[in-house]
XYZ file of C-alpha atoms in Angstrom:
690
model
C -0.896 1.144 -6.359
C -2.575 0.834 -4.824
C -2.742 3.007 -5.195
C -4.215 4.041 -5.815
C -6.669 2.117 -7.803
C -4.318 -0.736 -6.691
C -5.412 -0.004 -3.034
C -9.035 0.457 -3.168
C -10.172 -0.356 -6.847
C -12.590 2.517 -6.969
C -11.057 5.230 -9.247
C -12.394 5.593 -12.792
C -9.992 4.701 -15.875
C -7.658 7.480 -16.833
C -7.724 6.822 -20.439
C -10.443 5.454 -22.933
C -10.356 4.192 -26.386
C -11.508 7.777 -27.691
C -8.686 9.530 -25.888
C -6.411 11.066 -28.555
C -3.148 10.895 -26.732
C 0.438 9.838 -27.857
C 3.025 9.841 -25.246
C 5.475 9.638 -28.141
C 5.072 13.506 -28.886
C 7.245 14.363 -25.800
C 9.965 12.248 -26.685
C 13.003 13.733 -28.549
C 14.102 11.845 -31.490
C 17.790 12.453 -30.616
C 17.493 11.025 -27.170
C 20.440 8.982 -26.108
C 19.218 6.017 -24.092
C 21.773 5.344 -21.135
C 22.829 1.874 -20.275
C 20.651 0.229 -17.784
C 23.332 0.519 -15.118
C 23.502 4.350 -15.636
C 19.757 4.334 -15.080
C 20.126 3.302 -11.492
C 22.058 5.963 -9.603
C 23.094 6.568 -5.976
C 21.302 9.908 -5.747
C 18.280 8.313 -7.308
C 18.269 5.602 -4.463
C 18.573 8.170 -1.764
C 15.698 10.155 -3.051
C 13.647 7.002 -3.478
C 14.379 6.153 0.038
C 13.306 9.566 1.376
C 10.210 9.557 -0.770
C 9.393 5.991 0.043
C 9.361 6.960 3.607
C 7.239 10.001 3.191
C 4.483 7.940 1.048
C 4.684 5.032 3.414
C 3.708 7.461 6.343
C 1.038 9.017 4.004
C -0.512 5.477 3.191
C -0.346 4.321 6.726
C -2.266 7.479 7.775
C -4.906 7.049 5.108
C -5.113 3.131 5.890
C -5.542 3.722 9.637
C -8.232 6.418 9.045
C -10.435 6.123 6.011
C -8.922 3.191 4.059
C -9.078 5.029 0.626
C -5.615 5.374 -0.947
C -5.521 7.505 -4.049
C -2.948 6.948 -6.865
C 0.261 8.718 -5.818
C 2.273 7.834 -8.916
C 2.150 11.093 -10.277
C 3.184 12.765 -7.017
C 6.090 10.190 -6.882
C 7.234 11.220 -10.291
C 6.766 14.877 -9.708
C 8.687 15.059 -6.222
C 11.336 12.841 -7.468
C 11.905 15.361 -10.467
C 12.023 18.138 -7.971
C 14.464 16.827 -5.558
C 17.042 15.505 -8.176
C 16.660 18.833 -10.002
C 17.212 20.816 -6.804
C 20.193 18.516 -5.860
C 21.871 18.926 -9.347
C 21.118 22.577 -9.343
C 22.704 23.150 -6.031
C 25.878 21.163 -6.989
C 26.252 22.966 -10.141
C 26.043 26.316 -8.425
C 28.917 25.152 -6.050
C 31.049 24.197 -8.884
C 30.590 20.413 -9.041
C 30.238 18.527 -12.236
C 27.090 16.444 -12.081
C 25.605 13.855 -14.330
C 22.508 14.901 -16.213
C 19.207 13.947 -14.900
C 17.312 11.754 -17.427
C 13.827 10.593 -18.151
C 15.057 7.182 -17.274
C 16.607 7.984 -13.983
C 13.296 9.742 -13.303
C 11.305 6.678 -14.218
C 13.539 4.394 -11.993
C 12.859 6.597 -8.865
C 9.146 6.693 -9.390
C 9.132 2.959 -9.811
C 11.321 2.370 -6.679
C 9.029 4.811 -4.693
C 5.767 3.096 -5.731
C 7.103 -0.345 -4.972
C 8.078 0.867 -1.505
C 5.028 2.687 -0.422
C 2.859 -0.106 -2.077
C 3.783 -2.533 0.678
C 2.346 -0.096 3.212
C -0.776 -1.137 1.531
C -0.655 -4.626 0.600
C 1.505 -5.476 3.745
C -1.983 -5.227 5.630
C -0.736 -2.728 8.202
C -4.387 -1.352 8.065
C -6.141 -4.455 7.558
C -5.370 -8.163 7.849
C -2.085 -7.625 9.900
C -3.658 -5.619 12.780
C -6.887 -7.788 12.490
C -4.788 -10.350 14.454
C -4.211 -8.042 17.303
C -5.759 -8.027 20.814
C -7.696 -4.771 20.431
C -9.295 -6.005 17.446
C -10.344 -9.285 19.191
C -11.620 -7.219 21.934
C -13.656 -4.813 19.726
C -15.336 -7.805 17.874
C -16.209 -9.214 21.370
C -14.739 -11.869 23.510
C -18.172 -13.763 23.467
C -18.770 -13.292 19.621
C -18.929 -16.859 18.143
C -15.674 -17.901 16.341
C -13.767 -15.080 17.975
C -11.370 -16.988 20.058
C -8.690 -15.495 22.318
C -6.228 -18.115 20.849
C -6.499 -16.371 17.524
C -4.365 -13.224 18.569
C -1.025 -12.288 17.338
C 0.089 -8.670 18.344
C 2.182 -6.638 16.056
C 5.947 -7.029 16.534
C 8.694 -5.276 14.329
C 10.756 -8.418 13.942
C 7.840 -10.741 12.687
C 6.341 -8.287 10.501
C 9.490 -7.427 8.713
C 10.248 -11.032 8.326
C 6.652 -11.662 6.921
C 7.196 -8.856 4.464
C 10.623 -10.157 3.213
C 9.126 -13.719 2.716
C 5.987 -12.887 0.741
C 6.721 -9.294 -1.040
C 9.103 -10.542 -3.882
C 7.209 -13.572 -5.217
C 4.870 -11.133 -7.369
C 7.808 -9.706 -9.139
C 8.986 -13.069 -10.384
C 5.676 -14.569 -11.250
C 4.939 -12.639 -14.585
C 8.271 -11.286 -15.600
C 8.192 -13.849 -18.636
C 5.067 -12.408 -19.896
C 6.142 -8.639 -20.146
C 6.420 -8.763 -23.875
C 3.043 -10.344 -24.090
C 1.400 -7.794 -22.050
C 3.048 -4.695 -23.063
C 4.181 -5.070 -26.759
C 1.835 -7.945 -28.122
C -1.425 -7.148 -26.508
C -0.456 -3.435 -26.163
C -2.403 -3.077 -22.949
C -3.142 0.491 -21.997
C -2.210 0.511 -18.192
C -3.706 3.937 -18.011
C -1.943 5.004 -14.738
C 1.369 3.830 -16.028
C 0.782 5.473 -19.458
C -0.275 8.903 -17.511
C 2.924 8.672 -15.316
C 5.029 8.241 -18.486
C 3.524 11.166 -20.279
C 4.206 13.217 -17.180
C 7.831 12.115 -16.915
C 8.276 12.713 -20.594
C 7.043 16.257 -20.422
C 9.599 17.041 -17.779
C 12.596 16.153 -19.825
C 11.757 18.053 -22.994
C 12.348 21.777 -23.769
C 8.735 22.343 -24.188
C 7.861 20.690 -20.766
C 10.544 22.513 -18.570
C 8.730 25.685 -17.934
C 5.288 23.600 -16.933
C 7.317 21.262 -14.873
C 8.769 24.300 -12.935
C 5.409 25.686 -12.359
C 4.038 22.334 -11.160
C 6.902 22.011 -8.676
C 6.409 25.501 -7.370
C 2.623 24.782 -6.970
C 3.529 21.492 -5.100
C 5.812 23.294 -2.829
C 3.621 26.250 -2.161
C 0.707 23.896 -0.974
C 2.937 21.417 0.814
C 4.062 24.418 2.916
C 0.508 25.623 3.606
C -0.529 22.173 4.591
C 2.480 21.758 6.738
C 1.870 24.899 8.612
C -1.779 24.477 8.953
C -1.445 20.850 10.308
C 1.096 22.281 12.847
C -1.248 25.212 13.855
C -4.143 22.705 14.405
C -2.178 20.723 16.664
C -1.821 23.439 19.367
C -5.529 23.416 19.713
C -6.298 19.636 19.874
C -5.694 19.028 23.413
C -5.728 15.669 25.068
C -7.735 12.814 23.602
C -9.982 13.038 20.469
C -12.698 15.677 21.386
C -10.746 18.910 20.797
C -9.335 21.194 18.004
C -10.402 21.918 14.432
C -10.813 18.065 13.993
C -14.102 18.420 15.944
C -15.503 21.510 14.509
C -19.365 21.489 14.324
C -19.430 23.195 10.960
C -23.120 22.401 10.439
C -24.296 22.690 13.893
C -24.039 20.289 16.892
C -26.852 18.043 15.896
C -25.208 17.089 12.539
C -22.054 16.816 14.277
C -23.429 14.113 16.495
C -24.075 12.223 13.221
C -20.462 12.858 12.222
C -21.474 15.414 9.552
C -18.718 18.164 9.900
C -15.662 19.670 8.022
C -12.593 18.720 9.927
C -10.239 20.934 7.992
C -7.982 17.886 6.941
C -5.665 18.840 4.003
C -5.115 15.065 3.313
C -8.801 14.354 2.605
C -9.310 17.663 0.670
C -6.182 16.549 -1.495
C -7.828 12.937 -1.959
C -10.938 14.760 -3.248
C -8.772 16.675 -5.839
C -7.111 13.463 -6.916
C -10.275 11.094 -6.942
C -12.694 11.415 -9.692
C -16.102 13.311 -9.120
C -18.096 10.239 -8.913
C -15.850 8.760 -6.356
C -16.186 11.823 -4.407
C -19.860 11.917 -4.692
C -20.373 8.248 -4.099
C -18.542 8.588 -0.733
C -20.829 11.538 0.145
C -24.045 9.478 -0.950
C -23.031 6.550 1.210
C -22.532 8.775 4.289
C -25.730 10.418 3.619
C -27.681 6.945 3.317
C -25.949 5.425 6.403
C -25.416 8.363 8.869
C -28.193 10.216 7.639
C -31.063 7.908 7.325
C -30.243 4.336 8.125
C -28.298 4.354 11.224
C -30.919 6.830 13.020
C -33.671 4.732 11.626
C -32.260 1.488 12.946
C -31.414 3.085 16.534
C -35.383 3.574 16.798
C -35.760 -0.204 16.958
C -33.746 -0.478 20.277
C -35.661 -2.894 22.676
C -37.200 -4.485 19.526
C -34.599 -5.766 17.172
C -32.148 -5.857 19.848
C -31.812 -5.354 23.552
C -31.764 -1.700 24.427
C -29.231 -2.039 27.174
C -26.345 -3.325 24.900
C -24.854 0.032 24.633
C -25.891 3.012 22.381
C -23.933 4.404 19.620
C -23.485 8.140 20.235
C -22.583 8.477 16.613
C -19.183 9.856 17.567
C -17.314 6.730 16.602
C -17.416 3.723 14.542
C -18.476 0.762 16.832
C -20.809 1.774 19.602
C -19.163 -0.399 21.942
C -20.291 -0.376 25.658
C -17.370 -0.312 27.907
C -17.421 -2.898 30.590
C -19.888 -5.036 28.714
C -19.367 -8.363 27.154
C -21.559 -7.524 24.185
C -21.210 -5.329 20.977
C -23.878 -3.196 19.862
C -26.312 -4.276 17.204
C -25.649 -1.146 15.183
C -21.998 -1.941 15.089
C -22.582 -5.228 13.645
C -24.996 -3.857 11.021
C -22.362 -1.195 10.022
C -19.601 -3.778 9.646
C -21.517 -6.368 7.715
C -23.453 -3.996 5.448
C -20.163 -2.444 4.622
C -18.830 -6.037 3.823
C -21.850 -6.735 1.662
C -21.366 -3.711 -0.366
C -17.445 -4.171 -0.717
C -18.094 -8.125 -1.705
C -20.843 -7.284 -4.164
C -18.828 -4.728 -5.971
C -15.578 -6.825 -5.765
C -17.526 -10.107 -7.035
C -19.147 -7.951 -9.904
C -15.983 -6.525 -11.235
C -13.973 -9.641 -10.691
C -16.300 -11.621 -12.860
C -16.552 -8.579 -15.500
C -12.868 -8.258 -15.710
C -12.300 -11.965 -15.885
C -14.992 -12.334 -18.792
C -13.480 -9.373 -20.540
C -10.018 -10.810 -20.125
C -10.987 -14.314 -21.577
C -13.055 -12.667 -24.536
C -9.949 -10.452 -25.519
C -7.645 -13.447 -25.335
C -9.913 -15.402 -27.481
C -10.246 -12.388 -29.964
C -6.551 -12.040 -29.879
C -5.997 -15.683 -30.912
C -8.485 -15.374 -33.762
C -6.737 -11.962 -34.782
C -10.038 -9.806 -33.854
C -8.622 -7.973 -31.027
C -10.444 -4.891 -29.625
C -8.022 -4.178 -27.093
C -7.851 -0.550 -26.025
C -4.324 0.580 -27.060
C -2.507 3.789 -26.883
C -2.253 5.476 -30.206
C 1.481 5.065 -30.936
C 1.349 5.276 -34.848
C 1.401 8.822 -35.681
C 1.217 8.527 -39.591
C -2.362 7.341 -39.695
C -1.280 3.982 -41.070
C -1.553 1.228 -38.600
C 0.630 -1.048 -40.695
C 3.522 1.148 -40.486
C 5.818 1.138 -37.411
C 7.131 4.714 -36.518
C 10.891 5.058 -35.853
C 10.087 6.114 -32.230
C 7.806 2.890 -31.689
C 10.735 0.743 -33.298
C 13.116 2.404 -30.951
C 10.920 1.926 -27.894
C 10.621 -1.920 -28.663
C 14.288 -2.116 -29.184
C 15.182 -0.599 -25.943
C 12.413 -2.631 -24.100
C 13.624 -5.898 -25.443
C 17.354 -5.143 -25.281
C 18.053 -6.039 -21.578
C 16.197 -9.191 -21.293
C 15.516 -10.913 -17.845
C 16.096 -14.642 -18.692
C 12.957 -16.799 -17.975
C 15.033 -19.163 -16.173
C 15.993 -16.411 -13.723
C 12.423 -15.568 -13.078
C 11.405 -19.342 -12.664
C 14.249 -20.165 -10.354
C 13.675 -16.965 -8.380
C 9.954 -17.887 -8.046
C 10.673 -21.438 -7.034
C 13.381 -20.545 -4.533
C 11.190 -17.913 -2.891
C 8.287 -20.296 -2.763
C 10.505 -22.736 -0.959
C 11.662 -20.364 1.697
C 8.186 -18.885 2.177
C 6.562 -22.289 2.436
C 9.158 -23.090 5.263
C 8.952 -19.781 6.945
C 5.274 -18.828 6.968
C 4.080 -21.794 9.244
C 6.682 -20.593 11.846
C 5.286 -16.981 11.908
C 1.648 -18.268 11.515
C 1.377 -21.811 12.958
C -2.092 -22.398 11.854
C -1.273 -21.816 8.264
C 0.037 -25.268 7.457
C 2.923 -25.644 4.830
C 0.668 -27.384 2.265
C -1.905 -24.527 2.304
C 0.974 -22.034 1.721
C 2.190 -24.117 -1.198
C -1.332 -24.568 -2.563
C -1.505 -20.738 -2.443
C 1.549 -20.278 -4.466
C 0.547 -22.771 -6.950
C -2.587 -20.739 -7.595
C -1.215 -17.256 -7.300
C 0.386 -16.811 -10.800
C -2.774 -17.577 -12.446
C -4.506 -14.867 -10.232
C -1.593 -12.341 -10.635
C -2.027 -12.718 -14.236
C -5.815 -12.070 -14.357
C -5.202 -9.009 -11.983
C -2.425 -7.502 -14.309
C -4.277 -8.140 -17.365
C -7.491 -6.503 -16.080
C -5.445 -3.554 -14.601
C -4.074 -2.954 -18.177
C -7.476 -3.021 -19.715
C -9.501 -1.021 -17.228
C -6.983 0.424 -14.619
C -8.990 -1.369 -11.765
C -6.752 -3.258 -9.523
C -8.630 -5.894 -7.650
C -5.997 -6.636 -5.209
C -8.188 -6.860 -2.013
C -10.756 -8.837 -4.006
C -8.235 -11.567 -4.563
C -7.080 -11.401 -1.026
C -10.575 -11.812 0.294
C -10.877 -15.084 -1.866
C -7.798 -16.327 -0.373
C -9.028 -15.367 3.269
C -12.498 -17.159 2.893
C -10.935 -20.488 1.152
C -8.239 -20.903 3.807
C -10.382 -19.848 6.793
C -12.920 -22.484 5.708
C -10.570 -25.215 5.231
C -8.840 -24.735 8.599
C -11.991 -24.344 10.675
C -12.478 -23.135 14.149
C -9.085 -24.207 15.551
C -6.961 -21.296 14.046
C -8.988 -20.401 11.058
C -8.970 -16.803 11.647
C -5.206 -16.343 11.829
C -4.619 -18.813 8.885
C -7.220 -16.997 6.923
C -5.936 -13.590 7.482
C -2.249 -14.641 6.686
C -3.391 -16.315 3.484
C -5.044 -13.059 2.629
C -1.649 -11.428 3.050
C -0.032 -13.988 0.772
C -2.460 -13.490 -1.907
C -2.611 -9.623 -1.625
C 1.125 -9.294 -1.845
C 1.487 -11.297 -4.961
C -1.218 -9.943 -7.127
C -0.533 -6.348 -6.106
C 3.217 -6.345 -6.824
C 2.703 -8.192 -9.994
C 0.170 -5.738 -11.404
C 2.270 -2.989 -10.106
C 5.366 -4.312 -11.943
C 3.638 -4.697 -15.208
C 2.313 -1.259 -14.998
C 5.835 -0.040 -14.470
C 7.183 -2.029 -17.314
C 4.405 0.141 -19.338
C 5.857 3.381 -17.992
C 9.323 2.064 -18.710
C 8.592 1.238 -22.272
C 7.062 4.700 -22.965
C 10.030 6.438 -21.468
C 12.690 4.173 -23.110
C 13.763 2.827 -19.932
C 15.508 -0.353 -19.689
C 13.417 -3.352 -18.579
C 16.285 -4.669 -16.481
C 16.715 -1.312 -14.661
C 12.835 -1.314 -13.992
C 12.879 -4.843 -12.662
C 16.022 -4.105 -10.425
C 14.501 -0.881 -9.227
C 11.245 -2.768 -8.262
C 13.413 -5.158 -6.433
C 15.365 -2.397 -4.532
C 11.940 -0.595 -3.915
C 10.291 -3.669 -2.606
C 13.464 -4.327 -0.316
C 13.110 -0.688 1.025
C 9.565 -1.340 1.486
C 10.074 -4.352 3.626
C 12.117 -2.382 6.106
C 10.336 1.221 5.786
C 6.937 0.121 5.929
C 7.156 -1.826 9.051
C 9.268 0.980 10.742
C 6.868 3.754 9.599
C 3.955 1.716 10.902
C 5.744 1.144 14.173
C 5.910 4.980 14.550
C 2.183 5.012 14.431
C 1.637 1.965 16.640
C 4.146 3.377 19.448
C 2.835 7.025 19.283
C -0.843 6.651 18.893
C -3.823 4.339 20.079
C -4.402 2.597 16.903
C -7.669 0.866 16.500
C -9.476 2.724 19.390
C -13.061 3.567 18.269
C -12.629 7.028 20.061
C -9.082 7.883 18.517
C -8.086 9.492 15.258
C -6.674 6.182 13.782
C -9.553 3.921 14.200
C -8.182 1.365 11.669
C -11.821 0.508 10.142
C -10.596 -2.326 7.986
C -9.000 -4.371 10.998
C -12.622 -5.188 12.220
C -13.837 -5.791 8.655
C -11.028 -8.448 7.893
C -11.420 -10.278 11.212
C -15.162 -10.556 10.898
C -14.641 -11.691 7.388
C -12.273 -14.444 8.572
C -14.863 -15.423 11.394
C -17.752 -15.367 8.720
C -15.693 -17.804 6.803
C -15.507 -20.095 9.621
C -18.888 -19.943 11.269
C -21.098 -19.053 8.224
C -24.031 -16.856 8.396
C -26.083 -18.445 11.180
C -24.563 -16.482 14.001
C -25.241 -12.965 12.561
C -27.521 -10.599 14.575
C -31.220 -10.470 13.877
C -32.532 -8.928 10.437
C -28.531 -8.560 9.836
C -28.361 -11.320 7.003
C -31.459 -9.974 5.210
C -30.235 -6.341 5.108
C -26.720 -7.669 4.050
C -28.293 -9.507 1.115
C -30.261 -6.364 0.009
C -27.107 -4.355 0.002
C -25.016 -7.207 -1.750
C -27.831 -7.378 -4.523
C -28.036 -3.665 -4.523
C -24.200 -3.518 -5.177
C -24.643 -5.917 -8.259
C -27.544 -3.891 -9.625
C -25.768 -0.617 -9.211
C -22.808 -1.987 -11.064
C -24.915 -3.376 -13.841
C -26.703 -0.183 -14.264
C -23.437 1.545 -14.690
C -22.359 -0.697 -17.343
C -25.746 -0.912 -19.542
C -26.805 2.668 -19.400
C -25.426 5.395 -21.680
C -22.292 7.320 -20.402
C -24.252 10.445 -19.872
C -26.363 8.695 -17.331
C -23.877 6.084 -15.921
C -21.319 8.978 -14.990
C -23.957 10.055 -12.262
C -24.448 6.587 -10.797
C -22.562 5.951 -7.545
C -19.697 3.344 -6.999
C -20.743 0.745 -4.428
C -17.247 0.406 -3.167
C -16.911 4.140 -2.563
C -20.262 4.087 -0.856
C -19.237 1.414 1.533
C -16.482 3.321 3.270
C -18.443 5.803 5.380
C -20.832 3.173 6.499
C -18.439 2.353 9.238
C -16.142 5.365 9.481
C -18.440 8.408 9.574
C -19.412 11.109 7.238
C -16.672 13.737 8.293
C -14.042 12.656 5.761
C -16.922 12.438 3.083
C -17.454 16.169 3.638
C -13.679 16.965 3.132
C -13.371 15.017 -0.069
C -16.507 16.634 -1.583
C -14.862 19.922 -0.659
C -12.030 18.979 -2.807
C -14.224 17.885 -5.660
C -16.208 21.031 -5.479
C -12.864 23.007 -5.735
C -11.979 20.939 -8.731
C -15.192 21.346 -10.332
C -15.265 25.108 -10.180
C -11.495 25.088 -11.156
C -12.222 23.060 -14.362
C -15.206 25.398 -15.182
C -12.892 28.600 -14.739
C -9.870 27.260 -16.334
C -9.752 23.549 -17.491
C -6.171 23.616 -18.711
C -4.837 25.162 -15.343
C -6.991 22.490 -13.522
C -5.487 19.466 -15.642
C -2.013 20.889 -15.236
C -1.881 21.868 -11.689
C -4.578 19.964 -9.704
C -2.351 16.919 -9.225
C 0.469 19.020 -7.816
C -1.744 20.711 -5.557
C -3.285 17.677 -4.176
C 0.110 16.184 -3.740
C 1.273 19.051 -1.810
C -1.653 18.991 0.473
C -1.274 15.200 1.189
C 2.471 15.488 1.592
C 2.462 18.456 3.926
C -0.043 16.834 6.142
C 1.909 13.595 5.967
C 5.244 15.217 6.993
C 3.494 16.859 10.077
C 2.722 13.201 11.090
C 6.435 12.523 11.933
C 6.915 15.387 14.507
C 3.564 14.922 16.025
C 4.292 11.356 16.580
C 7.518 12.020 18.139
C 5.877 14.647 20.377
C 3.275 11.927 21.363
C 5.987 9.301 22.109
C 7.588 11.765 24.478
C 4.242 12.588 26.219
C 4.174 16.329 24.931
C 0.677 17.267 24.863
C -0.981 20.233 22.947
C -1.239 23.288 25.103
C -4.984 24.213 24.332
C -8.190 22.129 24.077
C -10.492 23.972 21.698
C -14.114 22.420 22.452
C -17.444 23.167 21.173
C -20.668 22.663 23.208
C -24.190 24.142 23.351
C -24.600 27.740 24.692
C -25.805 27.885 28.370
C -29.290 29.349 28.847
C -29.507 32.564 31.013
């Protein structure tokens, strides 16, 4: 998932053709593979629910602040190992007999957790779902063409949970019959799934036990540091959003007004440690380009390009909305639509690229000229010889089959239920539009899953935007906004869960886990997510001022998605002055930058920024880019001092920083619900002249 490359599609591939990696090396020849029923345990499900809740909270926090979700598969596998090992170790010391903890059980836990927290992203709690609410409607502007008061649907725990259940399972059934084709026949890499499998395999071998223990200790250490620091920060954060370390003018008050400051966030520093250097540098470059040059330049044209009395943007927030006015600032629209232009340009380029790559490789496969990137599983140098390990893996993978009729019947049954239910939840989305989406969805799910296997780029949001624009334009002004946003959710849920399932099948294949246990754990994890994701979001919704431009949880994608739906209905004619021209420049710029990244040598392309990552700070601010850049600087220095230690422990340290800050969200939300305010407001201002 999401993340997760699945979430934002901006991370670099984890493996390349040249990588000499064999996940088989960490598998003992005498491993006894347990039956699929024994791979799914009660303790595993309990641990999955606990970790699923934690990772849902982390995903919501990231979704509602910056919208970047790093891959947390490794963290899920590591924490699953830590909790079950602690559990079994404690029971053993107390004299109880416990079943051994196997790599298969570890894989099932990781799969279940990823399926659960994946719904916190694909469920749209930071994007299309809250784009329907009244606050987002007001932020866009009551007088903005195409933004109707009738197109409002405020969050409710009941309808959100129902929506999750009727759309989230379809992707799991859509591609099950193709698991052998994707994993065995084409030997697609699925880099994140392969990396996770290698990690889990290393935990369950004699040679990997010592390293696993050190990684767990590192995770626990930095989780504790992050939790204590987040608690300490709370005492100085006062009431509102202008106090505390989150508003520390690290580079002076002038740059602080332009959102350039370090806000001491363990989460964003952890993200910087996980994301690749080019992603973090791209985010910083986007922040400098927008908040350092573009927005200050445009603000000088007040009274020329737009009326000066519409309300100015003080650069503290996202929108520059003038309270009490019926108008939205010109600057706000430029931020939103330029960000949209970058996102769409990057998404369109990569969609065409991956589809072209997919068609080409399928044609090569049919003519036996495949050049697919594969994991080197043959260790004897003779590609015609199947090693015993590989043979055993294939035997385990194919042993517990999921009948095609089960997948087909499941998909058809769920389509019937969803087609009947979706128009009840979203009346503008007619049943025939829902049915048409489900007819098209498996083809898009295949493209997304195949592309993810080739490149590790999951374009879930791109496919969602395709559904949004098509349905919004078909429905028109009378309900097109709600219908488009709901259709976006349908498409995102299917293509995201399908790609996640296939990635987990790859992990299961490499860890000798039963395909049936993987599929059932996906079903269980998805069911958990349908309950846990709405509940954890409701914790944020009731405790914090979600979507407020002046609050910590600005939910930036809510406005983005609503305005894209309006754009699908109204077209480009209603955009502010010069907005379309600037959007075209940035759209073409995104295409050109991506093209340059592909045609230039790697020694040059590795320094070319990623447009998708550049777009994020355009409408959020530069502060989180500073945090992520601090993370990447730490990792860069660490790699120069000791590359092996950095490779071994950076993921654990990053997971600890993110999880500790995420855990603190729970007590802070409870305190907010009970109106318990921090005792101190630490505020910074200019010194008074004598």
